[in-house]
GROMACS .gro file of C-alpha atoms in nm:
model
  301
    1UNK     CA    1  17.744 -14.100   0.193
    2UNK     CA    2  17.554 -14.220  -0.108
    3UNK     CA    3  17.329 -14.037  -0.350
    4UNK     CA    4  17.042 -14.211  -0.552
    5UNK     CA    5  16.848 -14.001  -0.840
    6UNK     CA    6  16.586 -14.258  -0.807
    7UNK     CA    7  16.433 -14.443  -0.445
    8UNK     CA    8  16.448 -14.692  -0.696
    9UNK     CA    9  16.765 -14.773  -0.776
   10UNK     CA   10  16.847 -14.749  -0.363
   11UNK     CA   11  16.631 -14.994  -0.341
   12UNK     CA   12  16.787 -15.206  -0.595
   13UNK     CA   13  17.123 -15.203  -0.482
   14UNK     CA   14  16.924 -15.338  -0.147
   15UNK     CA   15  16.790 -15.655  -0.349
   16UNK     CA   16  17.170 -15.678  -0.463
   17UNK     CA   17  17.321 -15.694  -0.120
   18UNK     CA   18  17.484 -15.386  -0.198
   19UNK     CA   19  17.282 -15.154   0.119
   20UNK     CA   20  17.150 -15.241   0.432
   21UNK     CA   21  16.857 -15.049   0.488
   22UNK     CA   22  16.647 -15.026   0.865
   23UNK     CA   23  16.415 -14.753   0.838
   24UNK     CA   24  16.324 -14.501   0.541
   25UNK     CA   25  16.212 -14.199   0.559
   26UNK     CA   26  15.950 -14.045   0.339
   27UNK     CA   27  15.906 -13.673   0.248
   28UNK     CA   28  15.824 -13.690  -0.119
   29UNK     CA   29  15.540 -13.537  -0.202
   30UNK     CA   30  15.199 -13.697  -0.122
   31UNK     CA   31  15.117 -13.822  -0.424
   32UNK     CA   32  15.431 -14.104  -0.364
   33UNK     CA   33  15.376 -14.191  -0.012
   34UNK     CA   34  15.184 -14.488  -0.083
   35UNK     CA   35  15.391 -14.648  -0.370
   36UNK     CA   36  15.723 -14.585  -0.220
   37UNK     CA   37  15.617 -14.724   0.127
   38UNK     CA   38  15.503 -15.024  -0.021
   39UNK     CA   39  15.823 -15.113  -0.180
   40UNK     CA   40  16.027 -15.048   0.119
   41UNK     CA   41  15.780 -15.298   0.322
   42UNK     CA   42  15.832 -15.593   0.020
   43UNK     CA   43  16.190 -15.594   0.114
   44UNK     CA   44  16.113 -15.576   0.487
   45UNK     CA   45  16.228 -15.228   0.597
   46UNK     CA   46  16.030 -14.987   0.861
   47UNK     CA   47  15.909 -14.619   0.726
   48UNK     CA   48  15.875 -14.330   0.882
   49UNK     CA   49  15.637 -14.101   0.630
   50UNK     CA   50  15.576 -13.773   0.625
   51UNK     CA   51  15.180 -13.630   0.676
   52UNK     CA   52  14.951 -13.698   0.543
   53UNK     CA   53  15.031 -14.088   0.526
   54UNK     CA   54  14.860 -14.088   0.164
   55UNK     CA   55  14.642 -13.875  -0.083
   56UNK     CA   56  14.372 -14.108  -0.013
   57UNK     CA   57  14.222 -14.372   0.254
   58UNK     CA   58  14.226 -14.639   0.065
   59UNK     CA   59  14.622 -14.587   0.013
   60UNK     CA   60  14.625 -14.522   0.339
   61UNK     CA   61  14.478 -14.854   0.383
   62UNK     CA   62  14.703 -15.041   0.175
   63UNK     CA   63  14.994 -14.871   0.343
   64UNK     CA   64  14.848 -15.003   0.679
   65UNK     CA   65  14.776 -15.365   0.589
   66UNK     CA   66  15.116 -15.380   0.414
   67UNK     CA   67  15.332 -15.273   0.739
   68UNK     CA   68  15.097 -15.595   0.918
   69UNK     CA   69  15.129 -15.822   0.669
   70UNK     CA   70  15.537 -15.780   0.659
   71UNK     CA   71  15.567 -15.762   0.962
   72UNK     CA   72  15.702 -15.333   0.976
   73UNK     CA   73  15.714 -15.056   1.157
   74UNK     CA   74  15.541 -14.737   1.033
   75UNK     CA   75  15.439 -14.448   1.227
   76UNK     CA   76  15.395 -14.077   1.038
   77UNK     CA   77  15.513 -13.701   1.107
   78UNK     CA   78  15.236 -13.592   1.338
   79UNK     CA   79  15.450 -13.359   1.607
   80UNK     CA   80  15.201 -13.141   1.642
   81UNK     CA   81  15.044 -13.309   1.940
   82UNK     CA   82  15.401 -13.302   2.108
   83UNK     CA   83  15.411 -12.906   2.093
   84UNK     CA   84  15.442 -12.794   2.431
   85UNK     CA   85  15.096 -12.549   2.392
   86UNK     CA   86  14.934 -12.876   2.349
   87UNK     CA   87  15.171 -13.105   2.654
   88UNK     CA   88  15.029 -12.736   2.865
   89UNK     CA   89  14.655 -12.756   2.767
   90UNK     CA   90  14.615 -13.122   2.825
   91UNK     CA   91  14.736 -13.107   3.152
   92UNK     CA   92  14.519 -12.809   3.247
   93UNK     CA   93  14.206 -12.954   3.126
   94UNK     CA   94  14.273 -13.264   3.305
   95UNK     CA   95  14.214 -13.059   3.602
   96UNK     CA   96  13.870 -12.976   3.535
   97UNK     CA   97  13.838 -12.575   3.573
   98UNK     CA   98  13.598 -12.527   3.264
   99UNK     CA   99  13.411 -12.813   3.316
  100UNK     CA  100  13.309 -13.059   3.076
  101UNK     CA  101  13.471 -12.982   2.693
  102UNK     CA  102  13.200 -12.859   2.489
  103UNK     CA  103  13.431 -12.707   2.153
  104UNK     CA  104  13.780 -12.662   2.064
  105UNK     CA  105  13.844 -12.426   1.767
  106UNK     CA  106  14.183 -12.386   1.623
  107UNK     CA  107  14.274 -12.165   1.327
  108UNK     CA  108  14.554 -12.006   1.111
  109UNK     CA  109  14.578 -11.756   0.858
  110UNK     CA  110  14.774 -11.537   0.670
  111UNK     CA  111  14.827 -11.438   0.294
  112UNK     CA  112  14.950 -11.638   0.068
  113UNK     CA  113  15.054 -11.672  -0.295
  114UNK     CA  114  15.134 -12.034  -0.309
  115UNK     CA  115  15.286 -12.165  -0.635
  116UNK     CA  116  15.444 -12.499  -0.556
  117UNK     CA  117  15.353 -12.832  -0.549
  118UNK     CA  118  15.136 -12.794  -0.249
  119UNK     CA  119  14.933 -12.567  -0.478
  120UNK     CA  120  14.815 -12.854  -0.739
  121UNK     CA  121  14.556 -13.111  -0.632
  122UNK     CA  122  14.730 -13.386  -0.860
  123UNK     CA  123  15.068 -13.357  -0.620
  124UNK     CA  124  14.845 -13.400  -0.296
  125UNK     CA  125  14.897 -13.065  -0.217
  126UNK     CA  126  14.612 -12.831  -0.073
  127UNK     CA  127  14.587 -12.685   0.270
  128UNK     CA  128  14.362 -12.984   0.386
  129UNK     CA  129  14.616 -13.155   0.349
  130UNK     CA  130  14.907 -12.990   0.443
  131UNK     CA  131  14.821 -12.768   0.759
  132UNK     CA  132  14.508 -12.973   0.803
  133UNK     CA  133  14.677 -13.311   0.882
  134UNK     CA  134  14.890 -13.130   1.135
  135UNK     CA  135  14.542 -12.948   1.309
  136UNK     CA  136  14.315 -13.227   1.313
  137UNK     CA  137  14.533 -13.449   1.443
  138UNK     CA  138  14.580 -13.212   1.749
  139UNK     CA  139  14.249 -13.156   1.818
  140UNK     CA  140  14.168 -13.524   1.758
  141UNK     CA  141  14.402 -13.608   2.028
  142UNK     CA  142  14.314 -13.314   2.297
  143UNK     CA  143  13.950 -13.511   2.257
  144UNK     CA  144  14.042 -13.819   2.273
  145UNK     CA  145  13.735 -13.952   2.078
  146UNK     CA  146  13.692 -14.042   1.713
  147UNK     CA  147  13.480 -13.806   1.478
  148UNK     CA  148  13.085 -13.887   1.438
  149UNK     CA  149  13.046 -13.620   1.204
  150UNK     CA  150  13.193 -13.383   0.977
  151UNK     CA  151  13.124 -13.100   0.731
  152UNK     CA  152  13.311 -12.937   0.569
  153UNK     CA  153  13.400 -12.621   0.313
  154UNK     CA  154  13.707 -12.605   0.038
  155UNK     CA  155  13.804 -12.287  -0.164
  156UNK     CA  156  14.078 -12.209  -0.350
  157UNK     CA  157  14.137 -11.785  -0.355
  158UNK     CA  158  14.481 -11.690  -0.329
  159UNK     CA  159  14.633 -12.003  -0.484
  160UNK     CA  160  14.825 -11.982  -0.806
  161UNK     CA  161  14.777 -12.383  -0.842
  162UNK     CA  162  14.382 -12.531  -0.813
  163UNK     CA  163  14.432 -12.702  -0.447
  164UNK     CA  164  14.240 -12.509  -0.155
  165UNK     CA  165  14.439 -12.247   0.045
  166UNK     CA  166  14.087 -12.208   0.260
  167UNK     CA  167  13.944 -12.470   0.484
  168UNK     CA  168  13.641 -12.462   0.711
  169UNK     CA  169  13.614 -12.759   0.888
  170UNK     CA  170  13.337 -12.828   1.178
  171UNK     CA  171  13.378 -13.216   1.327
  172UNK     CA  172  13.131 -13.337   1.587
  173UNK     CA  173  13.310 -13.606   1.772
  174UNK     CA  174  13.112 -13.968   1.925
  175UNK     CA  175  13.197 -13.777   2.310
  176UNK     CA  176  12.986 -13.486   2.172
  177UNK     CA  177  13.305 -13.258   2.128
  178UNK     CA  178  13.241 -12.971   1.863
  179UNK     CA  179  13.628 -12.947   1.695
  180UNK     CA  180  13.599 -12.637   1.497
  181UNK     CA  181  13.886 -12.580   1.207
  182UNK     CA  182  13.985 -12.221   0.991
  183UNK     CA  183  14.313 -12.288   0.800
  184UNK     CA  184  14.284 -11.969   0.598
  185UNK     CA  185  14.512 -11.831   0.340
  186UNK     CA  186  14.397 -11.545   0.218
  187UNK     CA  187  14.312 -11.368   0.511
  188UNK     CA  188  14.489 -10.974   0.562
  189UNK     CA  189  14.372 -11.026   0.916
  190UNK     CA  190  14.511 -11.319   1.195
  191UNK     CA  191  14.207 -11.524   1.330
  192UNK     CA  192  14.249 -11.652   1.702
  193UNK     CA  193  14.506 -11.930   1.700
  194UNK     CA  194  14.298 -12.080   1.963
  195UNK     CA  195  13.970 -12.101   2.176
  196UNK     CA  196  13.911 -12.408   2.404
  197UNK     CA  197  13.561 -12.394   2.568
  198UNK     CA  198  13.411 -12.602   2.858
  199UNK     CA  199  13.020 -12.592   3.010
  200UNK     CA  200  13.183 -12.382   3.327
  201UNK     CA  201  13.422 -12.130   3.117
  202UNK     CA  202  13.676 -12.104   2.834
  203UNK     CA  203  14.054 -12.104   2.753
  204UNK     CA  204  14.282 -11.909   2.521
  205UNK     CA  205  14.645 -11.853   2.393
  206UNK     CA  206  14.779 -11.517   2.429
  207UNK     CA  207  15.111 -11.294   2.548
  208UNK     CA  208  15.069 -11.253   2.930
  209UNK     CA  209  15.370 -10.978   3.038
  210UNK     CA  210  15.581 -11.124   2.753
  211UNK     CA  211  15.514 -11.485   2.800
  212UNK     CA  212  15.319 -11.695   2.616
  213UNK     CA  213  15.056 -11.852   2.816
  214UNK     CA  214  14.687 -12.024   2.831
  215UNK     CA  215  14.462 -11.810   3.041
  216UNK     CA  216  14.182 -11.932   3.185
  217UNK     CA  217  13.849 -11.786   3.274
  218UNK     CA  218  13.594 -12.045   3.492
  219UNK     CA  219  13.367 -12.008   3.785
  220UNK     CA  220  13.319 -12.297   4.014
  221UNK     CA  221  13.064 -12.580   4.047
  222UNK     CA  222  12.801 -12.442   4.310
  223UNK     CA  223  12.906 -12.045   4.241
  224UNK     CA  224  12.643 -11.915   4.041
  225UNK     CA  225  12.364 -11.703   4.145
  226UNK     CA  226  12.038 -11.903   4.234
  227UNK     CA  227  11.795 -11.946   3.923
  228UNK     CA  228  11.495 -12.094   3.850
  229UNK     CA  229  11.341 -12.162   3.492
  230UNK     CA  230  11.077 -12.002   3.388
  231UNK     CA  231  10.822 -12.151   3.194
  232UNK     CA  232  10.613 -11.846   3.094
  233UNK     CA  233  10.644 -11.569   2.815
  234UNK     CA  234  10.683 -11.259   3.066
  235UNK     CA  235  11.024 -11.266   3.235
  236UNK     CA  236  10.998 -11.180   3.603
  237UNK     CA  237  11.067 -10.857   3.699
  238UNK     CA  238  11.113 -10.790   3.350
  239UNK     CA  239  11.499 -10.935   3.408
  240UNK     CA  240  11.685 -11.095   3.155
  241UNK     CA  241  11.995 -11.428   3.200
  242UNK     CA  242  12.231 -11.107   3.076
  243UNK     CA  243  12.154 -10.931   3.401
  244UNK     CA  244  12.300 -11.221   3.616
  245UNK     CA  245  12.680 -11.174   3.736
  246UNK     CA  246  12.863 -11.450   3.642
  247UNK     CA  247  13.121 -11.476   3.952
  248UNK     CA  248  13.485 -11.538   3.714
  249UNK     CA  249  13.787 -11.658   3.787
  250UNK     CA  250  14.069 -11.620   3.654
  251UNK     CA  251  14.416 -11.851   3.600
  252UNK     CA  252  14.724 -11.804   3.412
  253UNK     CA  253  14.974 -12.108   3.271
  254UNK     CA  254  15.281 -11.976   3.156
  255UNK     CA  255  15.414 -12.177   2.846
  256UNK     CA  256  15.774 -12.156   2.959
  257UNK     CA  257  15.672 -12.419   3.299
  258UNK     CA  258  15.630 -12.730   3.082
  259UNK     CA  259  15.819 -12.926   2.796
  260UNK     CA  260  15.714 -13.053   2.521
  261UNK     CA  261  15.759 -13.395   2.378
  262UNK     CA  262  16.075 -13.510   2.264
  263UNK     CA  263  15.913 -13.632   1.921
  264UNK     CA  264  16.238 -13.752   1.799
  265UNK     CA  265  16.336 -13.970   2.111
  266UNK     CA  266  15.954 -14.098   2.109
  267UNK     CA  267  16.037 -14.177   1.710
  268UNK     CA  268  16.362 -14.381   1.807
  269UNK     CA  269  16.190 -14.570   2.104
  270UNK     CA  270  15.952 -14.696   1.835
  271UNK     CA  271  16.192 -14.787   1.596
  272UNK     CA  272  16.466 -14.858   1.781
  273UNK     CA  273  16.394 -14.967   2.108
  274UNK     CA  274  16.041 -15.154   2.016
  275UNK     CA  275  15.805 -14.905   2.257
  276UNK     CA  276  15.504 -14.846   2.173
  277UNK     CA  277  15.438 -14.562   1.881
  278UNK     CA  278  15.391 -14.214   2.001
  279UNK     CA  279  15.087 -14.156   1.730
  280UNK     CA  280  14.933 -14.476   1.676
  281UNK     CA  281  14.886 -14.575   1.323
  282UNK     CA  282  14.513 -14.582   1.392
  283UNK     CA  283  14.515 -14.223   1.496
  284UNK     CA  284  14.702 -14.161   1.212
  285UNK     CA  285  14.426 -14.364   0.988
  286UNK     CA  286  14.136 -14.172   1.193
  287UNK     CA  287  14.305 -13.844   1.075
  288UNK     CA  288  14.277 -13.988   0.739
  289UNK     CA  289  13.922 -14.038   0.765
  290UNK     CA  290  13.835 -13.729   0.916
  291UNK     CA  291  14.045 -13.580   0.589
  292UNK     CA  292  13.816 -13.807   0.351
  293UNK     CA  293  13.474 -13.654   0.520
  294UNK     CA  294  13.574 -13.344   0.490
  295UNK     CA  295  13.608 -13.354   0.108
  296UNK     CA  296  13.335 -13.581   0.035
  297UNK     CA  297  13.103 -13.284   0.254
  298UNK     CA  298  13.254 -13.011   0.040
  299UNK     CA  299  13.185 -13.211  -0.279
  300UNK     CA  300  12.835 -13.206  -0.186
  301UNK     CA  301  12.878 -13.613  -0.135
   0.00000   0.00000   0.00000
């Protein structure tokens, strides 16, 4: 086992014949993703890099057209799609229950005093960045469609550094998807980890008689009460949509009956046994986009 004070000077005794390197691995902080994953792709090795890939796009960029142009492997930390919450909900909206998806929202909050490097802009650091790699990436994928448009809000409350601990992020996707994003930390009060909404009902997260589970509330194509639109000012018989029963249905998924992805084993297929990436690195560079919107729209840009 070898120790290095510098990625430098293990790179070095590379050049020198001295190390045989396959595949790094990067979890520096963000601010060195870029520059150290270029030097390991001039002397043809594979990375594996933490989220997000870089502070910027255009990093992000050069990070991608470096990989192509030596011919590398690079693939970044984005297990959050391989939670088994997320393996449970895609296969339950692939059946259909709540209709077409109109809005995902997915938050987290808590309180807290953050004073390391994830709490200085100059380091990369900021929630956007840190939790928000992690949740856009999820909901990116549970779409399956790229982003069309994005806004976005940045504050910085319970910080001790200047990055923001509080995001508000609201992403209209090109399939007309409404991803909705609270990372919040500064909040006394949890929000709803998650609410999944279709045209025909809705989804959430919750304890069901100790289990975690997704329960699901729809009501079937062809179910609802007769209606017809009315065109005039006076409702008839002075009744109101609110008065209509809306006949429910209801369906639990226990957590505990699926698995999540091995994110590991789909890490060492890639790298080792040449399948195909289990995040894409132009999922990872839509992410990175998506992350660029959002602070151009809270810059006022």
């Amino acid at each position: 086992l070898l120790a290095y004070p510098d990625y430098r000077a293990l790179l070095d005794d590379c050049t020198q014949g001295k190390c045989e390197l396959d595949l790094v691995v990067i979890a520096s902080p963000t601010t060195f993703h870029a520059e150290q994953a270029l030097a390991a792709f001039e002397l043809g090795i594979d990375v594996f890099c933490d989220k997000p890939i870089a502070p910027t796009l255009a990093q992000a960029d050069q990070m991608i057209a470096a990989a192509e142009t030596h011919g590398r492997k690079l693939m970044v930390y984005q297990p959050h799609r391989a939670r088994v919450e997320v393996v449970a909900l895609r296969e339950i909206l692939s059946q259909g229950l709540i209709g077409p998806l109109t809005m995902i929202k997915r938050a987290i909050s808590r309180y807290v005093r953050r004073d390391d490097w994830q709490a200085f802009s100059r380091y990369g650091g900021g929630m956007l960045n840190n939790y928000g790699a992690h949740y856009l990436d999820q909901l990116l994928y549970l779409s399956g469609s790229k982003a069309r448009k994005v806004s976005c809000a940045l504050r910085t409350v319970a910080s001790l550094g200047d990055a923001e601990d509080v995001v508000k992020a609201v992403i209209e996707t090109e399939s007309g998807v409404i991803l909705d994003v609270d990372i919040h930390m500064a909040a006394a009060h949890p929000f709803p980890p998650w609410q999944i909404l279709g045209k025909r009902g809705s989804i959430v997260l919750g304890q069901v008689q100790g289990d975690l589970a997704w329960q699901v509330r729809y009501f079937r194509e062809g179910e609802l009460p007769e209606m017809a639109a009315q065109d005039g000012l006076a409702a008839r018989g002075r009744r109101y949509p609110g008065n209509q029963p809306i006949p429910w249905r209801e369906a639990t998924f226990s957590i505990a009956e699926y698995e999540p992805v091995r994110f590991y084993e789909r890490c060492y297929a890639f790298y080792a046994l040449d399948d195909p990436p289990f995040v894409p690195i132009a999922e990872t560079r839509e992410v990175m986009r998506v992350l660029s919107k959002c602070r151009q729209s809270a810059a006022g840009r």
